[in-house]
Short mmCIF file of C-alpha atoms in Angstrom, two decimals:
data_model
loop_
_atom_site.label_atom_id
_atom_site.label_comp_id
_atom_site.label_asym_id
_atom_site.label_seq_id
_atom_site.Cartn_x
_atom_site.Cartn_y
_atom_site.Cartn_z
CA UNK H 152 -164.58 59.36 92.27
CA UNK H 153 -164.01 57.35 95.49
CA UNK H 154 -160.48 58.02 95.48
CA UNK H 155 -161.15 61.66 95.06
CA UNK H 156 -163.39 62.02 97.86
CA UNK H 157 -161.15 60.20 100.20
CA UNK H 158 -157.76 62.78 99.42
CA UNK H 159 -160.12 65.98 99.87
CA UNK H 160 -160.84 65.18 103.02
CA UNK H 161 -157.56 63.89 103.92
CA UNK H 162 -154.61 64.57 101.10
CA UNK H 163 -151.79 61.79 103.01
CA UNK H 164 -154.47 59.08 102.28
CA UNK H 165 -152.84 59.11 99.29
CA UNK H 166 -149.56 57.52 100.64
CA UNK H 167 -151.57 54.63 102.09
CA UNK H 168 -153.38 54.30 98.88
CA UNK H 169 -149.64 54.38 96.52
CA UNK H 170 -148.84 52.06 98.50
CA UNK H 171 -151.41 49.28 98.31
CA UNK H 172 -151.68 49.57 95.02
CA UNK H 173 -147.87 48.56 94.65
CA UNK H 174 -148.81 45.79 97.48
CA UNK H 175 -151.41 44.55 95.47
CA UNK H 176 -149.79 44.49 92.11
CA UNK H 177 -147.05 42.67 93.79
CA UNK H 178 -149.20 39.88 95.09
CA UNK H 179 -150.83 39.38 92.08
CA UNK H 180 -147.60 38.77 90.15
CA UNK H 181 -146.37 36.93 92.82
CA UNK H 182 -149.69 34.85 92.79
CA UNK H 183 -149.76 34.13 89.36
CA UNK H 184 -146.27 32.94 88.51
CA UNK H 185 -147.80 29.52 90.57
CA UNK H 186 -150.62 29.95 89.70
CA UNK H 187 -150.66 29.43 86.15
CA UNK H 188 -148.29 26.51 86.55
CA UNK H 189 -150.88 24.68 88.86
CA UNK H 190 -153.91 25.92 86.47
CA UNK H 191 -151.87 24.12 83.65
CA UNK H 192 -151.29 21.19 85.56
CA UNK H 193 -155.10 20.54 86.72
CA UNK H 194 -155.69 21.28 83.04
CA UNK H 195 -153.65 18.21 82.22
CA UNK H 196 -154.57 16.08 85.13
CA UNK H 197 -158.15 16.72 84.10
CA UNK H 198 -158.67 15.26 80.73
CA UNK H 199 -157.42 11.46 81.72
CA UNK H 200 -160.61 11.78 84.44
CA UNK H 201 -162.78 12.50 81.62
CA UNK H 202 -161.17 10.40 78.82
CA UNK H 203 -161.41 6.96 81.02
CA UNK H 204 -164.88 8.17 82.46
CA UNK H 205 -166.05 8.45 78.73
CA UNK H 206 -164.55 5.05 77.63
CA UNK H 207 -166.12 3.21 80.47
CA UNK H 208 -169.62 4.52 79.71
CA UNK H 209 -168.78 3.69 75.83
CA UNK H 210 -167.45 -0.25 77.00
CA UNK H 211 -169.67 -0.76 80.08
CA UNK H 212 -171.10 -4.09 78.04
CA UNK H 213 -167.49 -5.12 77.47
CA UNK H 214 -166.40 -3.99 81.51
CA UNK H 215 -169.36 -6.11 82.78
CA UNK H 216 -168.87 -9.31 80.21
CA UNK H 217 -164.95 -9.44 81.46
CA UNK H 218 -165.80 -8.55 85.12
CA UNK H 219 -163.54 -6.15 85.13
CA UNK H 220 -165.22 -3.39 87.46
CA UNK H 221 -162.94 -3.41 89.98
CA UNK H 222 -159.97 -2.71 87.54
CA UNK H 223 -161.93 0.09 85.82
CA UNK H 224 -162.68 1.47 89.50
CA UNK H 225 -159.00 1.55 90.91
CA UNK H 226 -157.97 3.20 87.35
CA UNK H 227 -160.65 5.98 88.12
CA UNK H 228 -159.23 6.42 91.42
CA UNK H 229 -156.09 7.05 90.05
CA UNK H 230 -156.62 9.28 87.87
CA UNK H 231 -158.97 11.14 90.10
CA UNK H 232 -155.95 11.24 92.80
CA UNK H 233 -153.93 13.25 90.60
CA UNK H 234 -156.60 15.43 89.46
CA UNK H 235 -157.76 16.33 92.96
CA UNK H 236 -154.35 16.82 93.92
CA UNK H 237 -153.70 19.56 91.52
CA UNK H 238 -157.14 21.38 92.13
CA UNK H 239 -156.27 21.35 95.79
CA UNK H 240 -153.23 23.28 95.08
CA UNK H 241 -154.96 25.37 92.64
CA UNK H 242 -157.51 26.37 95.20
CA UNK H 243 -154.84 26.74 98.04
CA UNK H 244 -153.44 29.22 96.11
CA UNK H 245 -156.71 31.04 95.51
CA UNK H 246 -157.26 31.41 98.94
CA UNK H 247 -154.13 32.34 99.91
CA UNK H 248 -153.90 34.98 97.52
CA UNK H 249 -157.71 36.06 98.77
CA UNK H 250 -156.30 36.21 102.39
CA UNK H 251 -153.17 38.75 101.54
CA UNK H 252 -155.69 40.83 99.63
CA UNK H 253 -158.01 40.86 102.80
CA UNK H 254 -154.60 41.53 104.97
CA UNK H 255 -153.69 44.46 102.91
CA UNK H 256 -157.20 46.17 102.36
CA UNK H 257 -157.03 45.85 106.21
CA UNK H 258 -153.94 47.38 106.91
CA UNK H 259 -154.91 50.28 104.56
CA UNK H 260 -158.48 51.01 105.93
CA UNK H 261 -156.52 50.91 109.84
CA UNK H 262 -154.07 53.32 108.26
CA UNK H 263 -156.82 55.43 106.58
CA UNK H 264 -159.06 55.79 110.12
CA UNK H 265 -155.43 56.25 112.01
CA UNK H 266 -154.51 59.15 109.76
CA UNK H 267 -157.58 61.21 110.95
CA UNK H 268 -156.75 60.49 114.43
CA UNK H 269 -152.95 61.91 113.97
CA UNK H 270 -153.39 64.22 111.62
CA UNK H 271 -154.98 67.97 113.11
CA UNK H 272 -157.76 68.33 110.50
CA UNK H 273 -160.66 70.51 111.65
CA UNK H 274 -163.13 67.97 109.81
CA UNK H 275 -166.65 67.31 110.50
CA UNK H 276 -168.14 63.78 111.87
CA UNK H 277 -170.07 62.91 109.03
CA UNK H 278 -167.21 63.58 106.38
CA UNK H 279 -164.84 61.49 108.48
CA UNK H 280 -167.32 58.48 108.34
CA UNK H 281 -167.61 59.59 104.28
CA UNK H 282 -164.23 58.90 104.00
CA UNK H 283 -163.60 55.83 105.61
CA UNK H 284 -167.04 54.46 103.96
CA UNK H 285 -165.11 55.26 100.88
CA UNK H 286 -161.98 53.74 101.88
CA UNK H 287 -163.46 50.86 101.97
CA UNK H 288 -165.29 50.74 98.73
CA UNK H 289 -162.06 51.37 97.15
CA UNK H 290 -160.44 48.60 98.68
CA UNK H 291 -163.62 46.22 97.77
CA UNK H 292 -162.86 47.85 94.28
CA UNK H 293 -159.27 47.19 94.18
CA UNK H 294 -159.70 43.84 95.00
CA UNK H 295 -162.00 42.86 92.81
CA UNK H 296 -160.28 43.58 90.23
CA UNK H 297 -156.89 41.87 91.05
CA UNK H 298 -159.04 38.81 92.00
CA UNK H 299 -160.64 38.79 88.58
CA UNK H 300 -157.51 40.00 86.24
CA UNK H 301 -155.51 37.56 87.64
CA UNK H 302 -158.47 34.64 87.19
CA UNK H 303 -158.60 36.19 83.69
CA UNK H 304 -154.75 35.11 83.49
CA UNK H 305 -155.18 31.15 85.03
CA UNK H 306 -158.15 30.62 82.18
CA UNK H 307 -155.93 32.11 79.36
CA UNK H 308 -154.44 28.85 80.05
CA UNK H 309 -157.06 26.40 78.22
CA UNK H 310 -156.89 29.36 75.48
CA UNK H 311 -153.07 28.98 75.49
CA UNK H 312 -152.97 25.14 75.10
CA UNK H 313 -155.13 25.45 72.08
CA UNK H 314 -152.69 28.13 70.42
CA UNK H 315 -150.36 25.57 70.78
CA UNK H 316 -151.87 23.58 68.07
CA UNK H 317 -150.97 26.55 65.51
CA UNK H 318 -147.42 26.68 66.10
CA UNK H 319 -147.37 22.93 65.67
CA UNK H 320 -144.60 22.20 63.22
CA UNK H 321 -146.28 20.90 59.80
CA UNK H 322 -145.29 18.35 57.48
CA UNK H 323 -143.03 19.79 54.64
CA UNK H 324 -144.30 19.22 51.49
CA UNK H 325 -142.83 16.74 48.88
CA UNK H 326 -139.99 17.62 47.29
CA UNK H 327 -139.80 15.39 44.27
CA UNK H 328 -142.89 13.48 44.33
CA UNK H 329 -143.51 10.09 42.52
CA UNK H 330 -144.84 9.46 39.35
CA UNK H 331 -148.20 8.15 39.79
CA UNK H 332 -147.35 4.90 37.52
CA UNK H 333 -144.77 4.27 39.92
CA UNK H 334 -147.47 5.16 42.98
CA UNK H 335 -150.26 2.75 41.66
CA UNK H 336 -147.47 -0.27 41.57
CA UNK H 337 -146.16 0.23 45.09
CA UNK H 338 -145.99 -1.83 47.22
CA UNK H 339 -146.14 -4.98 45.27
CA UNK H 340 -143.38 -7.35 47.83
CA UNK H 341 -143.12 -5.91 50.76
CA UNK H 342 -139.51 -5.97 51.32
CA UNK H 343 -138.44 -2.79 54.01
CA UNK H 344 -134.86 -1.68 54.66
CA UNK H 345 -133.37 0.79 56.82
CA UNK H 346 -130.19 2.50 56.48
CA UNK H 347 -128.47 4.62 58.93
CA UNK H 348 -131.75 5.81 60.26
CA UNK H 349 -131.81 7.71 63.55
CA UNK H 350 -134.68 9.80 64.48
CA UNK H 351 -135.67 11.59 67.88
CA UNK H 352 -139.04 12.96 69.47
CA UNK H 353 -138.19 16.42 69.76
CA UNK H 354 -134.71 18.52 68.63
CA UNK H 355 -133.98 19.09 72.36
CA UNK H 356 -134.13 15.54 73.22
CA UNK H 357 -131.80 12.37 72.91
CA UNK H 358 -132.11 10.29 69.82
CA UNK H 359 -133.77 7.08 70.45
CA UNK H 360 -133.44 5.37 67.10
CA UNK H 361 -129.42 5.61 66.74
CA UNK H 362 -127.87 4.77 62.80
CA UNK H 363 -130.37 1.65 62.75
CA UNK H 364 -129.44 -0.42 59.23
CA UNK H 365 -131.13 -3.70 58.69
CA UNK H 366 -133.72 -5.81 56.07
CA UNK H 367 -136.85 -7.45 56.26
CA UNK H 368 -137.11 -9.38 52.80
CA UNK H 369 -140.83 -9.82 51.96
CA UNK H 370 -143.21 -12.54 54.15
CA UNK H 371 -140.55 -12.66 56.41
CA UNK H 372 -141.84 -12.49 60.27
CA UNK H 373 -139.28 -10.86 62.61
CA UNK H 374 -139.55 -10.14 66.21
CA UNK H 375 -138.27 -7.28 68.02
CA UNK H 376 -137.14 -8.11 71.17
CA UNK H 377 -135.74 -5.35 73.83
CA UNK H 378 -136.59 -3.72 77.53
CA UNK H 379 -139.36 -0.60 77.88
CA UNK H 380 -137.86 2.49 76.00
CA UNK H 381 -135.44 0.74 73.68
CA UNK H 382 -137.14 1.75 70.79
CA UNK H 383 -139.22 -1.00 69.69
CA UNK H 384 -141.83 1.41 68.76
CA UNK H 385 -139.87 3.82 67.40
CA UNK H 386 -139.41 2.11 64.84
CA UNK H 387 -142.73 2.35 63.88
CA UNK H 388 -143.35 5.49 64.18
CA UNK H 389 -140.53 6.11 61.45
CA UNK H 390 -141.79 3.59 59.16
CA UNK H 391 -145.31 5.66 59.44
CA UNK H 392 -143.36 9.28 59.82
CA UNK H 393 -144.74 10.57 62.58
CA UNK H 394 -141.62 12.07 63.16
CA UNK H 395 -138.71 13.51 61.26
CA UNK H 396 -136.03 10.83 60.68
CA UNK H 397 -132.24 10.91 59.61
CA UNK H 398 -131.19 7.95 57.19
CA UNK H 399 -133.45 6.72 54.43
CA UNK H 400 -136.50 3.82 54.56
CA UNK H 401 -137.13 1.52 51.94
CA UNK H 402 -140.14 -0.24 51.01
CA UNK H 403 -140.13 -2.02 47.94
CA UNK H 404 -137.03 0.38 47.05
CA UNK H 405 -139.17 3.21 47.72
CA UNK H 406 -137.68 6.00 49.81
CA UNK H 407 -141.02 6.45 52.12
CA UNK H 408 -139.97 9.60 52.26
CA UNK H 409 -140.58 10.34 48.27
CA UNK H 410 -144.32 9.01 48.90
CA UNK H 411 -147.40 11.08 50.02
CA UNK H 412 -148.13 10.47 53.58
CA UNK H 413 -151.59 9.13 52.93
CA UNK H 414 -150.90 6.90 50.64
CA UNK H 415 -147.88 5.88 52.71
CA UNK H 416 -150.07 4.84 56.01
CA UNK H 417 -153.16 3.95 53.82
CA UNK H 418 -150.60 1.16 52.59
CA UNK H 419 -148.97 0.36 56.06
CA UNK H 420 -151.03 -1.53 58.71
CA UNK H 421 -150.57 -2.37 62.44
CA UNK H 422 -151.96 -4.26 65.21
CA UNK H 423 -151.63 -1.68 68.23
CA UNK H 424 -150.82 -3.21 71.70
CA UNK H 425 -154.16 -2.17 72.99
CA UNK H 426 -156.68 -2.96 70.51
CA UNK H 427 -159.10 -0.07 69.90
CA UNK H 428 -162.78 0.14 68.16
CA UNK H 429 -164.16 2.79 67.00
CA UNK H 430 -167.93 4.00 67.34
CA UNK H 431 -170.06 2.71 64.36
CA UNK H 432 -170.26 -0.52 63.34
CA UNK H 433 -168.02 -3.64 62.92
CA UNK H 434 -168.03 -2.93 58.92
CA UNK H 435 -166.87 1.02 59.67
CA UNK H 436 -164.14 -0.42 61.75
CA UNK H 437 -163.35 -2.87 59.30
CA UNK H 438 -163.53 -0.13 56.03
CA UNK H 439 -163.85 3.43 57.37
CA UNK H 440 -163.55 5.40 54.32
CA UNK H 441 -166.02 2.78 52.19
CA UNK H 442 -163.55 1.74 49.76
CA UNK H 443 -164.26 -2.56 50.06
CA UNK H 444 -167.31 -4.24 48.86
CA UNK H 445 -168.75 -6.46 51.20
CA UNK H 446 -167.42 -9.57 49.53
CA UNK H 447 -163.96 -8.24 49.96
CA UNK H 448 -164.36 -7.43 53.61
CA UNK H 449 -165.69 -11.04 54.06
CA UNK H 450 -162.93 -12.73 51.93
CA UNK H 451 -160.65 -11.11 54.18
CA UNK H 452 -161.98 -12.10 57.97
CA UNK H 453 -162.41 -15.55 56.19
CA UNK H 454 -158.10 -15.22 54.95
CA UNK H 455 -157.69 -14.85 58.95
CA UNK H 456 -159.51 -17.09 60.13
CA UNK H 457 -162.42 -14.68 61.50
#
């Protein structure tokens, strides 16, 4: 209806107005191939903020017995740097893409007002002023819109980053599973072998675990010893398959990859570099799915000397 009343009055208004809507598509396409990159990247930036904000209100007993404030303070900072960082750019780009619309509405509104000044239309006062009143209001419409479809576009990016969950590759099931009289013995030494195993993170990246064969015979204690990123936890994460692995593993003579994952990490324990408790109490740490009596949880803390 705007548009309508603005090309009765004056038909080559709509030039001006082709045009700006070509301008303003442009921008916005322009604006949102950064945009959504920066949007993605305060996204990411965003959750270590809240994820060490949230642990420190969880440990502040701990923080305070250790004295270890300022630590805790400069790791905030840190993470708040980066964060800030990328919603600066994020909201540089805003503006900058508010600013070009602004520049554009204005150049169309001076072309609109210009056009009844060149043009020899035997037009009244008050239908001139209709016009550009109009002219305006479409702009203000126009506008709005790109501003909005394009923040439509940056918050499809949280809804993007959960799809990404879906299209997670799964586990394939079990080929030839285990007899469960051969499941209910196992493991019963303890003794682990690897044989040509290699095994990388992703198919488009380097392997880090390269034809790795050795044994650990059972109650034997062997140390690991190598620089950051020489796949000392790699290992690891093969023995638990967390990620898809070339060769075969061994436990017990077991091919770990015969055996159900849950029973296969249910049977597999680690102490993690950074030890971690969970909320509850000391005996849901210690048994989380209730499967110990209390005797047995005590027997054990009294086997290691806890």
């Amino acid at each position: 209806r705007v548009h309508s009343v603005v090309a009765v009055v004056n038909p080559w208004v709509l030039v001006p107005t082709f045009v700006i809507t070509l301008l303003f598509y442009y921008l916005r396409k322009m604006y949102l191939s950064t945009s959504k990159s920066v949007k993605r990247l305060e996204s990411v930036a965003r959750s270590p903020v809240f994820a060490h904000l949230g642990a420190s209100l969880q440990g502040l007993t701990t923080i305070r017995a250790f004295q270890a404030q300022e630590i805790l303070t400069q790791e905030f900072d840190y993470h708040q740097d980066i964060h800030s960082s990328a919603w600066y750019m994020y909201l540089s780009t805003s503006r900058a893409f508010g600013f070009w619309l602004d520049l554009v509405c204005l150049l169309y509104i001076t072309t609109v007002v210009l056009g009844f000044l060149v043009t020899d239309l035997d037009v009244f006062g008050g239908v001139v002023g209709l016009s550009i009143t109009q002219a305006m209001g479409l702009t203000g419409m126009l506008q709005f819109g790109m501003r909005q479809s394009a923040e439509l576009e940056n918050i499809m990016t949280s809804v993007e980053r959960v799809l990404q969950y879906s299209t997670l590759d799964r586990e394939l099931p079990l080929e030839e599973p285990l007899d469960q009289s051969v499941l209910e013995r196992w493991p019963n030494k303890g003794r682990i072998e690897f044989q040509n195993v290699s095994m990388r993170y992703s198919l488009h990246l380097p392997r880090v675990l390269k034809d790795i064969n050795f044994v650990i015979m059972p109650q034997e204690k062997v140390g690991i010893v190598g620089r950051t990123g020489a796949g000392k936890s790699s290992l690891i994460s093969a023995l638990f398959r967390l990620h898809t692995v070339d060769g075969v593993i061994l436990i017990d003579g077991v091919p770990t990859d015969s055996i159900p994952l849950d029973i296969l990490r249910t049977n597999i324990s680690i102490i993690p570099q950074e030890p971690v408790l969970f909320s509850g109490s000391l005996r849901t740490n210690l048994d989380p799915f209730q499967q110990y009596s209390d005797d047995q949880l005590w027997n054990t803390l009294a086997e290691v000397e806890l």
